[in-house]
Amino acid sequence: MSVDAIGLSTELLKAVKACGYKNLTPIQQQAIPLIRSGCDVLASAQTGTGKTAAFSLPILDLLAKSASQKKSNNRSVRALILSPTRELAMQITKNIQEYAQFMDITCGLVCGGKNMDTQVKLLKGGVDILVATPGRLIEHINARSVDLSHVKHVVLDEADRMLDMGFLTAIQSLIETIKQKHQTLMFSATFSNKVKTLAKQLLHTPKTIEVSMQNSTAGKIKQQVYWVSETRKRELLSELIGVKNWRQVLVFAGTKASADLLAKELKLDGIKCAVCHGDKNQGARNKAIEKFTEGSVRVLVATDVAARGLDIPNLPYVVNFHLPFLAEDYIHRIGRTGRAGKKGNAISLVSPKDEQFLDNIEELIGRKFERIVYPGYEMDLSLPESYADSDTKKLKKSRYKAMQEHNQMLERKQEKNKPANIRREKAKSRKKR
């Protein structure tokens, strides 16, 4: 469906076309008419399908057609958009400002990592649409620096992620501060039971939209799993990037420390890279993303702080150096590639200690992956004769330790699922011994 077919205002349509939009995505085709009709909406669509435009375009259209407010310092917040991370909040704000470039509608951002006084000044000046992270918005409410008494539209974007991050109480508290009647929209990459429960609390007879299978991954993303020893993951990653000449690669590491170490080792291999994680200040993170986007660095090593909100046009490769703890985060990570129907590649480097995480991902998305063994990285391959015996022993010990940790994890899981009385009896038995 063409963007011309939905009857957007002249100014909004002009901006949308200036952004390069020609046709609406499936989520936009379904959500825009429903939101313009004024009903609450619960929408599930995989990341990269155009959710931001799906809720912001109809809201901008409604605000433009409603009684316009006088341009003064008393301009009040009329639409509130909550986001789980500052990166996503910044991206949403940027998109809305582009859509509203020919309209007398302002959009502002309040999130952590930014100067509080600057945000207070922004709020006092007045904005029509406020994009915020829950924690920082509550700070402003407590400081009485924001007025939500005129809010008519509330959007919870990436609702599942906000719940995973522990924002349930904050969300409930924020919604309670909006006393007047308003429209509530919930958008989520996955349609979990927690999201449905929250929807029952906050939404009134909502219209439900599902444009793809629950917990599915984008169809044009080629997903591969390389089976490799934990100790040789970095070596394999360097070889894949070099031999296959990958030019732009987003790599997800499990922790901040492992991200720093991986980036250091890749640089020693002659691969230009940058790092993005929670210990970096906002300026450093923005600079790393900017360098990666413009192509001055080949690899961006990130933790899950970049799994949402990072919008890099035509990103060709996402690599899971470590699989995520939560299977749902796999969907969000690989959703950085293959956006808006384009092709993409998602590669996961998996060792025996990752097997349980991979099983959880396969169960979630309903698909079994072939374990690819890259030539020269077979785990039972004999080491070259030049390797000292001590090195061979160390490698065998490392493999044995990985398998041991994996088995212990499974035993703990099984133990946890046993009835409490059986666990008590086993504990007594161990004490007697």
XYZ file of C-alpha atoms in Angstrom, residues 13-427:
415
model
C 2.999 13.284 3.762
C 5.669 15.665 2.467
C 7.978 14.768 5.373
C 7.380 11.034 5.020
C 8.301 11.177 1.331
C 11.372 13.262 2.179
C 12.430 10.377 4.458
C 12.253 8.033 1.472
C 8.989 6.255 2.343
C 6.999 4.955 -0.630
C 4.998 2.009 0.672
C 3.664 1.076 4.092
C 4.895 -2.027 5.906
C 2.291 -4.576 7.135
C 2.345 -3.272 10.726
C 1.850 0.299 9.458
C -1.039 -0.718 7.194
C -2.898 -2.289 10.118
C -1.954 0.015 12.992
C -2.354 3.488 11.447
C -6.132 3.280 10.736
C -6.841 1.760 14.170
C -4.836 4.412 16.026
C -6.480 7.212 14.069
C -9.882 5.809 15.047
C -8.952 6.416 18.695
C -9.013 2.849 20.055
C -6.357 1.233 22.253
C -3.978 -1.083 20.404
C -1.827 -4.060 21.382
C 0.572 -4.759 18.531
C 3.179 -7.453 18.103
C 5.657 -7.153 15.255
C 9.245 -8.238 14.930
C 11.910 -5.594 15.200
C 12.787 -3.726 12.012
C 9.273 -3.746 10.579
C 8.561 -0.033 11.041
C 6.875 0.074 14.463
C 8.024 3.647 15.193
C 6.295 5.052 12.112
C 3.281 2.824 12.819
C 2.483 4.692 16.037
C 4.079 8.108 15.482
C 2.521 8.956 12.100
C -1.115 8.585 13.245
C -0.357 10.398 16.519
C 1.192 13.317 14.616
C -1.824 13.332 12.300
C -4.248 13.391 15.245
C -2.335 16.145 17.033
C -2.286 18.262 13.864
C -6.028 17.877 13.368
C -6.944 18.531 17.009
C -7.436 22.051 18.309
C -3.990 23.599 17.857
C -2.326 25.072 20.899
C -0.912 28.567 20.823
C 2.825 28.746 20.370
C 3.878 29.767 23.857
C 5.888 28.645 26.845
C 2.758 26.867 28.115
C 2.766 24.207 25.376
C 1.826 20.978 27.198
C 2.751 17.355 26.599
C -0.045 15.763 24.569
C 1.618 12.464 23.672
C 3.952 10.396 25.862
C 6.173 7.643 24.449
C 7.984 5.363 26.897
C 11.084 3.466 25.797
C 13.257 0.941 27.696
C 16.665 2.362 26.696
C 18.141 5.755 25.961
C 19.414 4.515 22.572
C 15.933 3.549 21.445
C 14.473 6.748 22.937
C 16.989 8.830 20.987
C 16.179 6.982 17.766
C 12.413 7.451 18.242
C 12.899 11.173 18.928
C 15.033 11.582 15.801
C 12.431 9.797 13.656
C 9.504 11.846 15.001
C 11.383 15.107 14.506
C 11.980 14.105 10.874
C 8.288 13.252 10.392
C 7.223 16.558 11.990
C 9.753 18.765 10.161
C 7.026 20.680 8.252
C 4.536 20.790 11.162
C 4.065 23.058 14.163
C 4.570 20.102 16.517
C 7.579 19.684 18.787
C 9.147 16.505 20.159
C 11.510 16.345 23.143
C 13.545 13.679 24.919
C 14.219 12.970 28.596
C 16.414 10.003 29.488
C 19.232 8.950 31.768
C 22.788 9.943 30.915
C 21.721 13.467 29.936
C 21.924 16.688 31.982
C 18.870 17.023 34.237
C 18.867 20.857 34.206
C 18.895 20.931 30.402
C 15.883 18.628 30.383
C 14.050 20.772 32.933
C 14.605 23.784 30.659
C 13.239 21.791 27.711
C 10.123 20.757 29.642
C 9.462 24.283 30.875
C 9.648 25.504 27.264
C 6.983 22.944 26.396
C 6.837 20.015 23.980
C 3.877 18.367 22.259
C 5.377 14.862 22.195
C 7.648 13.619 24.973
C 9.843 10.551 24.510
C 11.190 9.227 27.807
C 12.779 6.351 29.653
C 10.725 5.376 32.740
C 13.360 6.030 35.406
C 14.269 9.539 34.305
C 10.621 10.521 33.743
C 9.783 9.519 37.321
C 12.655 11.770 38.490
C 11.071 14.688 36.634
C 7.625 13.893 38.058
C 9.073 13.860 41.586
C 10.837 17.156 40.866
C 7.539 18.592 39.520
C 9.293 19.618 36.314
C 6.874 17.894 33.935
C 3.123 18.283 33.442
C 1.260 15.217 32.138
C -2.226 16.534 32.774
C -2.926 17.075 29.057
C -1.659 13.741 27.739
C -4.083 12.151 25.256
C -1.876 9.417 23.794
C 0.468 7.008 25.625
C 2.792 4.602 23.819
C 4.719 1.769 25.464
C 7.356 0.816 22.912
C 9.270 -2.470 23.291
C 6.964 -3.295 26.209
C 8.477 -6.757 26.641
C 11.946 -5.278 27.078
C 10.727 -2.793 29.688
C 9.220 -5.653 31.667
C 12.417 -7.713 31.342
C 14.362 -4.728 32.696
C 12.126 -4.500 35.768
C 10.119 -1.387 34.842
C 6.689 -2.855 35.668
C 6.180 -0.797 38.842
C 7.519 2.343 37.151
C 5.144 1.909 34.198
C 2.150 1.384 36.474
C 3.127 4.437 38.533
C 3.509 6.624 35.443
C 0.177 5.586 33.942
C -1.542 6.317 37.276
C -0.323 9.934 37.111
C -2.305 10.451 33.886
C -5.777 10.951 35.310
C -7.603 12.089 32.180
C -8.978 9.762 29.513
C -6.304 8.795 27.002
C -5.459 6.340 24.256
C -2.891 3.660 25.150
C -0.797 1.805 22.594
C 1.508 -1.108 23.371
C 4.080 -2.199 20.799
C 6.299 -5.175 21.363
C 8.748 -7.273 19.380
C 7.521 -10.386 21.183
C 4.048 -11.189 22.501
C 4.889 -12.721 25.892
C 2.425 -13.613 28.626
C 3.837 -10.754 30.728
C 2.970 -8.290 27.965
C -0.557 -9.664 27.697
C -1.021 -9.383 31.478
C 0.114 -5.753 31.474
C -2.161 -5.038 28.505
C -5.175 -6.274 30.498
C -4.299 -3.777 33.248
C -3.692 -0.727 31.064
C -5.659 -1.118 27.836
C -9.424 -0.787 27.369
C -10.969 -3.206 24.843
C -7.855 -3.038 22.666
C -7.561 -4.052 19.044
C -4.856 -6.707 18.673
C -2.407 -6.808 15.780
C 0.010 -9.613 14.977
C 1.717 -9.199 11.630
C 3.984 -12.216 12.023
C 4.210 -15.444 13.986
C 4.763 -14.954 17.697
C 8.475 -14.810 18.551
C 9.465 -15.260 14.905
C 12.591 -13.829 13.319
C 12.680 -11.828 10.115
C 12.285 -14.093 7.095
C 15.078 -12.503 5.034
C 17.737 -12.961 7.734
C 20.053 -15.873 6.967
C 20.801 -17.483 10.337
C 23.832 -19.730 10.847
C 25.441 -21.476 13.806
C 29.163 -22.235 13.845
C 30.147 -25.008 16.271
C 33.535 -24.042 17.720
C 35.613 -24.378 20.884
C 35.137 -21.462 23.295
C 38.890 -20.797 23.208
C 38.921 -20.410 19.410
C 35.856 -18.187 18.917
C 37.883 -15.009 18.519
C 40.238 -16.695 16.062
C 37.304 -17.938 13.960
C 35.599 -14.520 14.047
C 38.766 -12.815 12.784
C 39.104 -15.380 9.993
C 35.464 -15.029 8.904
C 35.757 -11.236 8.797
C 39.067 -11.336 6.931
C 38.573 -14.235 4.502
C 34.959 -13.395 3.654
C 35.743 -9.651 3.606
C 32.881 -8.615 5.899
C 32.908 -4.815 5.960
C 30.333 -3.939 8.632
C 29.825 -6.350 11.526
C 27.895 -5.811 14.771
C 29.200 -8.299 17.361
C 27.346 -9.029 20.611
C 29.396 -10.044 23.638
C 27.957 -11.315 26.925
C 29.569 -8.854 29.349
C 31.257 -5.461 29.338
C 34.605 -7.052 30.228
C 34.352 -9.626 27.435
C 33.396 -6.885 24.961
C 36.498 -4.869 25.884
C 38.747 -7.946 25.666
C 37.317 -9.018 22.310
C 37.756 -5.530 20.846
C 41.353 -5.455 22.062
C 42.116 -8.841 20.459
C 40.431 -7.906 17.160
C 42.556 -4.762 17.002
C 45.679 -6.917 17.489
C 44.451 -8.933 14.479
C 44.446 -5.721 12.450
C 40.648 -5.267 12.465
C 39.448 -1.736 13.208
C 36.682 -1.817 15.812
C 34.840 0.212 18.448
C 33.074 -0.727 21.689
C 29.596 0.147 22.956
C 28.430 -0.857 26.449
C 27.038 0.507 29.710
C 30.398 1.592 31.200
C 30.952 3.971 28.300
C 29.439 7.432 28.705
C 26.764 8.503 26.240
C 29.177 10.615 24.237
C 31.613 7.727 23.784
C 28.797 5.361 22.790
C 27.424 7.825 20.249
C 30.910 8.319 18.802
C 31.456 4.546 18.507
C 28.114 4.087 16.730
C 28.834 7.059 14.448
C 32.246 5.655 13.419
C 30.688 2.265 12.760
C 27.809 3.721 10.748
C 30.060 5.869 8.559
C 32.442 2.934 7.996
C 35.620 4.221 9.638
C 35.602 1.117 11.856
C 34.751 -2.333 10.563
C 33.377 -3.942 13.738
C 31.239 -2.648 16.603
C 31.473 -4.866 19.687
C 28.465 -4.304 21.939
C 26.550 -5.713 24.862
C 22.751 -5.918 24.887
C 22.590 -2.187 25.617
C 22.735 -1.853 21.804
C 20.277 -4.659 21.036
C 17.378 -2.225 20.743
C 17.155 1.202 19.213
C 20.327 0.858 17.147
C 19.197 1.600 13.606
C 21.995 1.200 11.062
C 20.723 1.264 7.483
C 21.557 -1.880 5.484
C 23.620 -3.503 8.261
C 24.768 -6.772 6.634
C 26.102 -8.823 9.569
C 25.234 -9.495 13.209
C 27.395 -11.955 15.150
C 26.519 -13.501 18.509
C 29.971 -14.041 20.004
C 28.118 -15.091 23.168
C 24.487 -16.188 23.037
C 22.125 -14.084 25.182
C 20.917 -15.302 28.582
C 17.292 -14.683 27.535
C 16.210 -16.406 24.328
C 13.973 -13.422 23.436
C 17.065 -11.199 23.235
C 18.314 -13.292 20.324
C 15.378 -11.967 18.275
C 16.164 -8.370 19.238
C 19.877 -8.762 18.484
C 19.557 -10.242 15.032
C 16.792 -7.743 14.268
C 19.532 -5.122 13.792
C 20.055 -6.670 10.346
C 17.469 -7.502 7.689
C 15.446 -4.417 8.587
C 12.394 -3.265 6.617
C 12.383 -6.365 4.438
C 16.055 -6.173 3.414
C 18.389 -9.183 3.471
C 20.706 -9.776 6.412
C 23.017 -12.321 8.028
C 23.037 -13.503 11.648
C 25.919 -15.727 12.757
C 26.195 -17.360 16.183
C 29.466 -18.809 17.473
C 28.443 -21.680 19.744
C 30.576 -23.864 22.013
C 29.464 -26.804 24.219
C 28.896 -24.425 27.150
C 26.366 -22.456 25.015
C 24.277 -25.493 24.069
C 21.521 -24.887 26.622
C 21.099 -21.274 25.482
C 20.898 -22.433 21.863
C 18.264 -25.040 22.796
C 16.174 -22.274 24.405
C 16.428 -20.114 21.268
C 15.470 -23.028 19.003
C 12.454 -23.784 21.202
C 11.359 -20.132 21.163
C 11.518 -19.648 17.397
C 10.496 -23.212 16.508
C 13.531 -24.004 14.438
C 16.570 -26.304 14.675
C 19.909 -24.968 13.431
C 22.537 -26.971 11.626
C 25.833 -26.867 13.554
C 28.379 -25.779 10.942
C 32.016 -26.759 11.555
C 34.351 -24.360 9.765
C 37.350 -26.154 8.196
C 40.289 -26.151 10.585
C 38.115 -25.508 13.655
C 36.950 -29.075 14.323
C 36.965 -29.564 18.084
C 38.474 -33.043 17.888
C 41.216 -31.931 15.493
C 44.736 -32.837 16.658
C 46.911 -29.868 17.480
C 50.014 -29.239 15.363
C 53.138 -31.091 16.533
C 54.775 -27.761 17.317
C 52.340 -27.318 20.196
C 53.863 -28.257 23.529
C 52.317 -31.112 25.507
C 51.421 -28.651 28.244
C 49.366 -26.626 25.750
C 47.507 -29.747 24.652
C 46.707 -30.616 28.259
C 45.490 -27.084 28.917
C 43.156 -27.223 25.894
C 41.752 -30.622 26.903
C 41.308 -29.373 30.454
C 39.470 -26.281 29.122
C 37.086 -28.444 27.060
C 36.507 -30.764 30.016
C 35.806 -27.795 32.293
C 33.291 -26.353 29.786
C 31.399 -29.642 29.584
C 31.525 -29.983 33.376
C 30.016 -26.496 33.820
C 27.322 -27.322 31.271
C 26.395 -30.568 33.069
C 26.368 -28.848 36.453
C 23.995 -26.198 35.086
C 21.594 -28.888 33.854
C 21.776 -30.689 37.234
C 20.950 -27.447 39.074
C 17.992 -26.876 36.750
C 16.698 -30.409 37.336
C 17.212 -30.066 41.088
C 15.267 -26.814 41.160
C 12.295 -28.469 39.454
C 12.044 -31.246 42.061
C 9.440 -30.939 44.848
C 10.642 -29.162 47.987
C 10.265 -32.277 50.220
C 12.575 -34.312 47.947
C 15.182 -31.532 47.996
C 15.042 -31.438 51.823
C 15.541 -35.196 52.050
C 18.532 -35.047 49.724
C 20.050 -32.214 51.790
